[in-house]
Structures are given as structure tokens and as C-alpha cells.
CSV table of C-alpha atoms in Angstrom, one decimal:
chain,number,residue,atom,x,y,z
A,1,MET,CA,-19.3,1.4,10.4
A,2,VAL,CA,-20.5,-1.1,12.6
A,3,GLY,CA,-21.0,-5.1,12.2
A,4,GLN,CA,-21.7,-4.2,8.3
A,5,TRP,CA,-18.9,-5.4,6.3
A,6,ALA,CA,-19.8,-8.4,6.7
A,7,ASP,CA,-23.8,-7.9,5.5
A,8,PHE,CA,-21.2,-7.9,2.2
A,9,GLN,CA,-21.5,-12.5,1.8
A,10,TYR,CA,-25.8,-11.4,1.9
A,11,GLU,CA,-25.1,-9.4,-0.5
A,12,ILE,CA,-23.9,-12.0,-2.5
A,13,TYR,CA,-26.6,-14.7,-1.4
A,14,LEU,CA,-29.7,-13.2,-2.1
A,15,ASN,CA,-27.8,-11.6,-6.3
A,16,GLY,CA,-28.0,-15.6,-6.2
A,17,MET,CA,-31.8,-15.9,-6.5
A,18,THR,CA,-31.3,-14.1,-9.8
A,19,GLY,CA,-28.8,-15.4,-11.1
A,20,ALA,CA,-25.9,-13.5,-10.1
A,21,VAL,CA,-22.9,-15.1,-9.0
A,22,PRO,CA,-19.6,-12.1,-8.9
A,23,ARG,CA,-17.2,-10.9,-11.2
A,24,LEU,CA,-14.5,-11.7,-9.7
A,25,PRO,CA,-13.4,-14.3,-7.4
A,26,THR,CA,-14.1,-14.1,-3.5
A,27,ASP,CA,-11.1,-15.8,-2.5
A,28,LEU,CA,-8.8,-13.0,-2.5
A,29,THR,CA,-5.3,-15.2,-3.2
A,30,ARG,CA,-6.7,-16.8,-6.4
A,31,LEU,CA,-6.8,-12.8,-8.5
A,32,GLU,CA,-3.1,-13.3,-9.1
A,33,GLU,CA,-3.6,-16.7,-11.4
A,34,LEU,CA,-6.8,-15.3,-13.1
A,35,ALA,CA,-5.1,-11.8,-14.0
A,36,GLU,CA,-2.1,-14.0,-15.2
A,37,HIS,CA,-4.2,-15.9,-17.7
A,38,ARG,CA,-6.3,-12.6,-18.4
A,39,LEU,CA,-3.5,-9.5,-19.0
A,40,GLY,CA,-0.3,-9.4,-20.8
A,41,PRO,CA,3.2,-10.7,-18.7
A,42,GLY,CA,5.0,-7.8,-18.7
A,43,PRO,CA,2.1,-6.1,-16.9
A,44,VAL,CA,1.7,-8.6,-14.5
A,45,GLY,CA,5.1,-9.5,-14.1
A,46,TYR,CA,6.2,-6.4,-13.5
A,47,VAL,CA,2.9,-6.0,-10.5
A,48,ALA,CA,3.5,-10.1,-9.4
A,49,GLY,CA,7.4,-10.1,-9.5
A,50,SER,CA,9.9,-9.9,-6.7
A,51,ALA,CA,13.0,-9.8,-6.1
A,52,GLY,CA,15.6,-12.9,-7.0
A,53,ASP,CA,14.1,-15.5,-6.9
A,54,GLY,CA,11.0,-14.9,-4.7
A,55,SER,CA,11.8,-15.5,-1.7
A,56,THR,CA,11.5,-12.5,0.6
A,57,ALA,CA,7.6,-13.4,-0.9
A,58,ARG,CA,7.5,-16.6,0.3
A,59,ALA,CA,8.9,-15.9,3.0
A,60,ASN,CA,5.8,-13.2,3.8
A,61,ARG,CA,3.3,-15.1,3.1
A,62,ASP,CA,4.5,-17.9,5.1
A,63,ALA,CA,5.2,-15.7,8.4
A,64,LEU,CA,1.5,-15.0,8.1
A,65,GLU,CA,0.3,-18.7,7.8
A,66,ARG,CA,2.8,-20.0,10.3
A,67,ARG,CA,0.2,-17.9,13.2
A,68,ARG,CA,-3.3,-18.9,13.6
A,69,ILE,CA,-5.5,-17.5,15.3
A,70,VAL,CA,-6.9,-19.1,18.8
A,71,PRO,CA,-11.2,-18.4,18.3
A,72,ARG,CA,-13.4,-17.5,21.7
A,73,MET,CA,-16.2,-18.9,22.8
A,74,LEU,CA,-19.7,-17.0,24.7
A,75,ARG,CA,-18.9,-13.7,23.8
A,76,ASP,CA,-20.5,-10.6,22.9
A,77,VAL,CA,-19.8,-10.5,19.5
A,78,ARG,CA,-23.2,-8.7,17.5
A,79,GLU,CA,-22.4,-6.0,17.1
A,80,ARG,CA,-18.6,-5.2,15.8
A,81,ASP,CA,-16.6,-1.9,15.3
A,82,LEU,CA,-13.8,-1.9,12.7
A,83,SER,CA,-12.9,2.0,13.2
A,84,VAL,CA,-9.7,2.7,14.7
A,85,GLU,CA,-8.0,6.0,15.4
A,86,VAL,CA,-4.7,6.2,12.6
A,87,LEU,CA,-2.2,9.7,13.0
A,88,GLY,CA,-4.7,11.8,14.5
A,89,ARG,CA,-8.3,10.2,12.1
A,90,THR,CA,-10.5,7.9,12.7
A,91,LEU,CA,-10.0,5.2,10.1
A,92,PRO,CA,-13.6,3.4,9.1
A,93,ALA,CA,-11.8,-0.5,9.0
A,94,PRO,CA,-8.0,-0.4,10.0
A,95,LEU,CA,-7.3,-0.7,5.8
A,96,ALA,CA,-5.2,1.4,3.3
A,97,LEU,CA,-4.5,0.9,-0.1
A,98,ALA,CA,-0.7,1.3,-0.6
A,99,PRO,CA,1.1,3.1,-2.8
A,100,VAL,CA,1.7,0.8,-6.2
A,101,GLY,CA,2.7,2.8,-8.6
A,102,VAL,CA,2.5,2.7,-13.3
A,103,LEU,CA,-1.3,1.4,-12.3
A,104,SER,CA,-2.3,2.7,-16.0
A,105,ILE,CA,-0.8,-1.2,-17.1
A,106,MET,CA,-3.2,-3.2,-16.0
A,107,HIS,CA,-5.9,-0.8,-16.4
A,108,PRO,CA,-6.6,2.5,-17.9
A,109,GLU,CA,-8.7,3.5,-14.9
A,110,ALA,CA,-5.6,3.5,-13.4
A,111,GLU,CA,-4.9,5.3,-10.1
A,112,SER,CA,-8.0,7.3,-10.5
A,113,GLY,CA,-10.1,4.4,-10.6
A,114,ALA,CA,-8.2,3.1,-7.5
A,115,ALA,CA,-9.6,5.9,-5.3
A,116,ARG,CA,-12.3,6.4,-6.4
A,117,ALA,CA,-13.1,3.1,-5.0
A,118,ALA,CA,-10.8,3.6,-1.4
A,119,ALA,CA,-12.6,7.3,-1.9
A,120,ALA,CA,-16.3,5.2,-1.5
A,121,ARG,CA,-15.6,3.3,1.1
A,122,GLY,CA,-13.7,5.7,3.3
A,123,VAL,CA,-10.2,3.4,3.3
A,124,PRO,CA,-7.6,5.9,2.6
A,125,TYR,CA,-6.2,5.7,-0.7
A,126,ILE,CA,-1.9,6.1,-0.8
A,127,LEU,CA,-0.8,7.5,-4.3
A,128,SER,CA,2.8,6.7,-5.1
A,129,SER,CA,5.4,9.3,-6.7
A,130,ALA,CA,5.6,6.4,-9.3
A,131,SER,CA,1.5,7.2,-10.3
A,132,SER,CA,0.7,6.9,-14.4
A,133,THR,CA,-1.9,10.1,-13.4
A,134,PRO,CA,-1.0,13.5,-11.8
A,135,MET,CA,-1.0,13.9,-8.2
A,136,GLU,CA,-4.0,16.8,-9.0
A,137,GLU,CA,-6.2,14.7,-11.3
A,138,VAL,CA,-6.2,11.9,-8.4
A,139,ALA,CA,-6.9,13.9,-5.4
A,140,ALA,CA,-9.7,15.6,-8.2
A,141,ALA,CA,-11.2,11.8,-8.5
A,142,MET,CA,-11.7,12.3,-4.6
A,143,GLY,CA,-13.7,14.6,-3.8
A,144,ASP,CA,-13.0,15.0,0.7
A,145,ALA,CA,-12.0,11.7,0.9
A,146,GLU,CA,-8.2,10.7,2.6
A,147,ARG,CA,-5.8,10.4,1.3
A,148,TRP,CA,-1.7,10.6,1.4
A,149,PHE,CA,0.9,10.5,-0.4
A,150,GLN,CA,3.8,8.2,-1.1
A,151,LEU,CA,7.2,9.6,-1.8
A,152,TYR,CA,10.2,8.4,-3.2
A,153,TRP,CA,12.6,10.2,-1.9
A,154,GLY,CA,15.3,11.2,-4.7
A,155,SER,CA,18.2,13.3,-4.8
A,156,ASP,CA,16.5,16.5,-6.6
A,157,ARG,CA,15.6,18.6,-3.4
A,158,GLU,CA,13.6,21.2,-5.5
A,159,VAL,CA,11.1,18.6,-7.3
A,160,THR,CA,11.0,16.8,-3.8
A,161,ALA,CA,9.8,20.2,-2.3
A,162,SER,CA,7.9,20.9,-5.0
A,163,PHE,CA,5.9,17.4,-4.6
A,164,LEU,CA,5.3,18.2,-1.5
A,165,ALA,CA,4.1,21.0,-1.6
A,166,ARG,CA,2.1,19.5,-4.8
A,167,ALA,CA,0.6,17.4,-2.6
A,168,LYS,CA,-0.7,19.4,0.5
A,169,ALA,CA,-2.1,21.7,-1.9
A,170,SER,CA,-4.1,18.8,-3.5
A,171,GLY,CA,-5.4,17.5,-0.6
A,172,TYR,CA,-2.9,14.7,1.0
A,173,SER,CA,-2.9,14.9,4.3
A,174,VAL,CA,-0.1,12.2,5.4
A,175,LEU,CA,3.1,12.1,3.4
A,176,VAL,CA,4.1,8.8,3.7
A,177,VAL,CA,8.5,8.5,2.5
A,178,THR,CA,9.4,5.3,1.1
A,179,LEU,CA,13.3,4.2,2.3
A,180,ASP,CA,13.9,0.9,0.7
A,181,THR,CA,14.3,1.5,-2.9
A,182,PRO,CA,17.1,3.7,-2.9
A,183,LEU,CA,18.3,1.6,-6.2
A,184,LEU,CA,16.2,-0.5,-8.6
A,185,SER,CA,16.1,-4.3,-6.6
A,186,TRP,CA,17.4,-7.1,-9.2
A,187,ARG,CA,13.4,-8.2,-10.7
A,188,PRO,CA,14.0,-11.5,-12.9
A,189,ARG,CA,10.7,-11.4,-14.2
A,190,ASP,CA,10.9,-7.9,-15.4
A,191,LEU,CA,14.6,-8.4,-16.6
A,192,ASP,CA,13.9,-11.2,-18.7
A,193,ARG,CA,11.3,-9.5,-20.7
A,194,ALA,CA,13.4,-7.0,-19.8
A,195,TYR,CA,10.4,-4.8,-19.2
A,196,LEU,CA,10.5,-0.9,-17.5
A,197,PRO,CA,7.8,1.3,-18.1
A,198,PHE,CA,9.8,4.4,-16.9
A,199,LEU,CA,11.5,4.3,-20.3
A,200,HIS,CA,8.6,5.2,-21.8
A,201,GLY,CA,7.2,7.7,-19.9
A,202,VAL,CA,5.0,5.4,-17.7
A,203,GLY,CA,4.5,6.2,-13.6
A,204,THR,CA,6.9,9.5,-14.7
A,205,ALA,CA,3.5,11.5,-15.0
A,206,ASN,CA,4.0,13.5,-11.1
A,207,TYR,CA,7.5,14.3,-12.8
A,208,PHE,CA,7.5,15.3,-16.0
A,209,THR,CA,4.4,17.8,-14.5
A,210,ASP,CA,6.2,19.3,-11.6
A,211,PRO,CA,7.6,22.4,-12.0
A,212,ALA,CA,10.9,21.7,-10.9
A,213,PHE,CA,11.8,18.9,-13.2
A,214,GLN,CA,10.7,21.2,-16.2
A,215,ALA,CA,13.2,23.9,-14.8
A,216,GLY,CA,16.1,20.6,-15.5
A,217,LEU,CA,15.4,20.2,-18.8
A,218,ALA,CA,16.7,21.6,-22.0
A,219,LYS,CA,13.4,21.9,-23.9
A,220,PRO,CA,9.4,20.5,-22.9
A,221,VAL,CA,9.0,17.4,-22.0
A,222,HIS,CA,6.8,16.4,-25.5
A,223,GLU,CA,9.5,17.6,-27.3
A,224,ASP,CA,12.1,15.7,-26.0
A,225,PRO,CA,10.7,12.7,-24.0
A,226,ASN,CA,13.9,10.8,-23.7
A,227,ALA,CA,15.6,13.7,-21.9
A,228,ALA,CA,13.0,13.4,-19.7
A,229,VAL,CA,13.3,9.9,-19.0
A,230,LEU,CA,17.0,10.0,-18.5
A,231,ARG,CA,16.4,13.1,-16.3
A,232,PHE,CA,13.2,11.0,-14.2
A,233,LEU,CA,16.0,8.3,-14.0
A,234,GLY,CA,18.9,10.0,-12.7
A,235,LEU,CA,16.9,11.7,-9.5
A,236,PHE,CA,14.6,9.3,-8.5
A,237,GLY,CA,16.0,7.3,-5.8
A,238,ASP,CA,19.3,8.8,-4.3
A,239,ALA,CA,21.9,6.0,-2.3
A,240,GLY,CA,23.1,8.6,-0.5
A,241,HIS,CA,20.3,9.8,2.3
A,242,THR,CA,21.6,9.4,5.9
A,243,TRP,CA,18.8,9.8,9.3
A,244,PRO,CA,19.7,13.7,9.4
A,245,ASP,CA,18.5,14.1,6.2
A,246,LEU,CA,15.2,14.0,7.3
A,247,ALA,CA,14.8,17.4,8.7
A,248,PHE,CA,14.5,18.5,5.1
A,249,LEU,CA,11.4,16.6,4.7
A,250,ARG,CA,10.2,18.1,8.2
A,251,GLU,CA,11.0,21.4,7.2
A,252,HIS,CA,8.8,21.5,4.2
A,253,TRP,CA,5.2,19.0,5.1
A,254,GLU,CA,3.4,20.1,7.5
A,255,GLY,CA,1.5,17.1,8.5
A,256,PRO,CA,2.3,13.1,9.6
A,257,ILE,CA,5.2,11.8,8.4
A,258,VAL,CA,5.6,8.1,8.2
A,259,LEU,CA,8.5,6.1,7.3
A,260,LYS,CA,7.8,2.6,5.0
A,261,GLY,CA,10.0,0.1,4.6
A,262,VAL,CA,11.3,-0.6,8.3
A,263,LEU,CA,11.9,-3.6,9.6
A,264,HIS,CA,14.6,-3.3,12.6
A,265,PRO,CA,13.5,-2.2,16.1
A,266,ASP,CA,16.7,0.3,16.2
A,267,ASP,CA,15.6,1.9,13.3
A,268,ALA,CA,12.1,2.1,14.2
A,269,ARG,CA,13.5,3.8,17.4
A,270,LEU,CA,15.5,6.4,14.6
A,271,ALA,CA,12.3,7.1,13.2
A,272,ALA,CA,9.9,7.8,16.4
A,273,ASP,CA,13.6,9.9,18.0
A,274,ALA,CA,13.9,12.4,14.6
A,275,GLY,CA,10.4,13.3,15.0
A,276,MET,CA,8.7,10.3,12.5
A,277,ASP,CA,5.1,9.7,13.1
A,278,GLY,CA,4.8,6.4,12.3
A,279,VAL,CA,6.6,3.4,10.5
A,280,VAL,CA,5.5,0.4,8.2
A,281,VAL,CA,6.9,-2.2,8.7
A,282,SER,CA,7.2,-3.7,5.6
A,283,ASN,CA,10.1,-4.7,2.8
A,284,HIS,CA,8.1,-4.1,-0.3
A,285,GLY,CA,6.2,-7.0,-0.2
A,286,GLY,CA,9.2,-8.9,-1.1
A,287,ARG,CA,10.3,-6.7,-4.1
A,288,GLN,CA,13.6,-5.3,-2.8
A,289,VAL,CA,15.7,-7.5,-0.8
A,290,ALA,CA,15.8,-11.1,-2.0
A,291,GLY,CA,16.7,-13.1,1.2
A,292,SER,CA,14.6,-10.8,3.6
A,293,VAL,CA,12.9,-11.1,7.1
A,294,ALA,CA,10.4,-11.6,6.5
A,295,ALA,CA,7.4,-8.6,7.4
A,296,ALA,CA,5.6,-10.6,10.2
A,297,ASP,CA,8.6,-12.0,11.8
A,298,ALA,CA,9.5,-8.5,11.7
A,299,LEU,CA,6.3,-6.8,13.2
A,300,PRO,CA,6.5,-7.9,17.2
A,301,ARG,CA,9.2,-6.7,18.0
A,302,ILE,CA,8.9,-3.7,16.0
A,303,ALA,CA,5.9,-2.4,18.0
A,304,GLU,CA,7.2,-3.3,21.1
A,305,ALA,CA,10.4,-1.5,20.9
A,306,VAL,CA,8.3,1.5,19.4
A,307,GLY,CA,3.9,1.2,19.9
A,308,ASP,CA,4.2,3.7,22.4
A,309,ARG,CA,6.1,6.2,20.3
A,310,LEU,CA,4.9,6.0,16.5
A,311,THR,CA,2.2,4.7,14.9
A,312,VAL,CA,2.6,1.5,13.4
A,313,LEU,CA,1.7,-0.3,10.4
A,314,PHE,CA,2.7,-2.9,8.1
A,315,ASP,CA,2.3,-4.5,4.8
A,316,SER,CA,3.6,-7.0,2.6
A,317,GLY,CA,2.0,-10.4,2.6
A,318,ILE,CA,-1.6,-9.6,3.4
A,319,ARG,CA,-4.1,-11.3,1.1
A,320,THR,CA,-7.1,-12.1,2.9
A,321,GLY,CA,-8.7,-11.4,6.3
A,322,ASP,CA,-7.4,-13.7,8.6
A,323,ASP,CA,-3.9,-11.5,7.6
A,324,VAL,CA,-5.0,-8.2,9.0
A,325,PHE,CA,-6.1,-9.8,11.9
A,326,LYS,CA,-2.9,-11.4,12.4
A,327,ALA,CA,-0.8,-8.2,11.6
A,328,LEU,CA,-3.5,-6.6,13.8
A,329,ALA,CA,-2.6,-9.3,17.0
A,330,LEU,CA,1.0,-8.8,16.5
A,331,GLY,CA,1.2,-4.9,16.6
A,332,ALA,CA,0.3,-3.4,13.7
A,333,ARG,CA,-2.8,-0.2,13.9
A,334,ALA,CA,-3.7,-0.9,10.6
A,335,VAL,CA,-2.3,-2.5,7.1
A,336,LEU,CA,-2.2,-1.7,3.2
A,337,LEU,CA,-2.9,-3.3,0.8
A,338,GLY,CA,-1.0,-4.1,-2.7
A,339,ARG,CA,-1.2,-6.9,-5.5
A,340,PRO,CA,-4.4,-7.8,-4.6
A,341,TYR,CA,-6.3,-4.1,-5.3
A,342,VAL,CA,-4.2,-4.1,-8.4
A,343,TYR,CA,-4.9,-7.1,-9.5
A,344,GLY,CA,-8.9,-6.2,-9.3
A,345,LEU,CA,-8.2,-3.5,-11.1
A,346,GLY,CA,-6.8,-4.8,-14.0
A,347,LEU,CA,-9.4,-7.6,-14.1
A,348,ASP,CA,-12.3,-5.2,-13.2
A,349,GLY,CA,-11.5,-1.7,-12.9
A,350,GLN,CA,-12.6,0.2,-9.7
A,351,ALA,CA,-15.8,-2.3,-9.4
A,352,GLY,CA,-12.7,-5.3,-9.1
A,353,VAL,CA,-11.0,-2.7,-6.1
A,354,ASP,CA,-14.5,-2.3,-4.9
A,355,HIS,CA,-15.0,-5.8,-4.6
A,356,VAL,CA,-11.5,-6.8,-3.4
A,357,ILE,CA,-11.5,-4.0,-0.2
A,358,ARG,CA,-15.2,-5.4,0.4
A,359,CYS,CA,-13.9,-8.9,0.5
A,360,LEU,CA,-11.4,-8.8,2.4
A,361,LEU,CA,-13.0,-6.2,4.9
A,362,ALA,CA,-16.2,-8.5,5.4
A,363,GLU,CA,-14.1,-11.8,5.7
A,364,LEU,CA,-12.1,-9.4,9.0
A,365,ASP,CA,-15.0,-8.8,10.5
A,366,LEU,CA,-16.1,-12.2,10.2
A,367,THR,CA,-12.8,-13.7,11.3
A,368,LEU,CA,-13.1,-11.2,14.3
A,369,ALA,CA,-16.5,-12.4,15.3
A,370,LEU,CA,-16.1,-16.1,14.8
A,371,SER,CA,-12.7,-15.5,16.9
A,372,GLY,CA,-14.7,-14.1,19.6
A,373,HIS,CA,-14.1,-10.5,18.6
A,374,ALA,CA,-16.3,-7.4,19.1
A,375,SER,CA,-13.0,-4.5,18.4
A,376,VAL,CA,-10.0,-4.4,16.6
A,377,SER,CA,-8.7,-2.4,20.0
A,378,THR,CA,-8.6,-5.6,21.8
A,379,LEU,CA,-6.2,-7.9,19.8
A,380,ALA,CA,-3.5,-8.8,20.9
A,381,PRO,CA,-0.2,-11.5,20.6
A,382,ASP,CA,-2.9,-14.0,23.3
A,383,ALA,CA,-5.3,-13.6,20.2
A,384,LEU,CA,-1.9,-15.8,18.1
A,385,ALA,CA,-0.9,-19.1,18.9
């Protein structure tokens, strides 16, 4: 899509001629507050909540806001190209929807609704291992659209291998391995309400439908759901994994493998040495380590260390089109968007996710043009102050 994302603003203005206004705010930073008012405190707290007192989530925003764009003038920006090459595939824009689990707590359309919205705009959808919809159903909802699978790397190798085989058979083309969640962090918003969806069998759909998981149960899931939940909790994470263990994943996955949660250049180099294809510079949106370095502060050093060897992606703190611009200028090839699309889903289902995607990319397109750039490929550190 060349120079067309920005047209969304004129679509909105023209619709206004009939008295129609957008159902959701076009300032995506307002979605969290709206969700707080309209949706239940447990689900919203689970999505919005962070580790500890939230300092890492705040640092993510501060690190992006601290950097300022330096517009350049009298450059031909009549036609813009937001397309980008990522892991051997051409994407219409430098954006994918980040893996977020248990989406049924936000809206009945859950992962399938978000996936359909992504597919309609050509944006890759990354399905969480902890989804509330089995991976095969989400794949069916997407048709032939680009989809990636996120793995929570647990302690049961048979279940892991089964997940990867199912994902490959269902057309997921990239494996995104989350490294920063071998344990759940201390999350006061959830703890204060004693709210953990997994204990109620929510976010366990991929596990409960998996033959290798089922083989470890004395009774079928529906006959003893509590036993199934306990088995899930026992294998969900594994704090004993080390770099040599990546060989197991490579043996069971033929396509690109991206490691999510990398914040140190040496870890990025180890990923490259291990034959990985990319990293996501991320602190899980501030949900795992209170007091962690902001993801945007870690990004430049990692891009400098491995940008010529790995595809560098970014998440944690993205809320606006100018945030995306800044992340690309700091060295990311593309960004993963998390909480904003989840709020959009919670507030208006698939249509809400579509609204968020279009707003973000329209704002990016306009920011690019008004800053003197016709392509995201020209963004570099000197575009920022």
C-alpha cells in the first residue's frame, strides 16, 4: 500500500458530512482510560497491569517520548512506501500484532476477531501459546494471511514439539519464542483481585486440545478440569532453559525463529551465534521485571550489535504512529503492537482492532511525510534529536 494509509483521515472527515464520527478515539493513548470505564476491572487490570509499581511500563513510554523527531523540508513525499522486508516476507507496513493471551476476557470474538482484523489489513498476527482459542481455529479465521506463532517455552518437550507441529500444519510461518517469562512476575493489580484466568481454564485452549498434553492426564479435560489446570501450571514455564537448549527448537521448526525479550547486546549476539533469525527488543510491556531498562533505551545498542546478522524487531511502549517512527529510526525493522489493539478489541471487537491498526498506520504515514521521508527504509538515528 503506497501512500494510502493516510487517506483514513479523509475517510473520517467525509463520513462526518453525514454526522458520523469514529466509535473509538483516534488518539490511541485514550483507549486504556476508556477500557477502564467500560470493561471489568479484572480483565482490564490483567491487560493494563505491570510488574511491581509499574515503573518499567512508565519507563517504556518515557524513553519514546524523550526522543524527538527532527522534520526535514522540501523533500518529495507525495508518494510514501511503508512496506518492509521482514524475515523473507514483504509486509505492507512495519507492524505486527503482538502475542497477547486470554483475549476472551476482553471480548467474545477473542483471538479470532483480532486475527481477522490483522488479516484484512495484511498485518501479521502473532498468536499466543496462552490463547483462549485453539491455534487451528485462529488459522481458519485468517485464511491465507500471514500468521506467526508465539511459544511459551515450557518444561514438557513432548508438548513443545506437538505445539510446533500443530502450528506448522496450521500455516504459522514464524516462531516467536518468549524468553522473559519462565515465571510470572509480581503483578499487584492481579494479586489484589486474586485474578489469574488460567486457574479457570481460560488461556489454556492450545494446551487442553493438545494430544501430548492430554496424554499426561488420567482423565479427559472435561471430566477433571482441575487436574488439567494443575498440569498446565506445572509445565507452563521452565526457569532452567539455557542457550544450548535452542537446538531443540531448531530441530522441530523449519522456518524463522525469533527470540522475544532480548535487552542486552550480548544476548542478541548469542542469539545470532545460536542460528536464530531475529530478536524482539522487549521487556514484555513492563510486565515481567520491575525496574527494567526501557526497551527503547536498549534498542540502539542491540541494533548496532546484530543489525547486520539478525532481524531486529521491537515492542514495549508503542502507542502512536510517531512511536513507530522513532523505533524504526532507532534500528528496528518493524514493531509489535500490544495493549492498544487489545483495548480496541475489548471496546468494539474486530472493528475496534481494525480501527487501531488504521489509526496507527495513518499517523505513521503522515508523520513520515511531514518529517520529510517517503519510505520507512530511510529512517535512521539522525531523524531524531
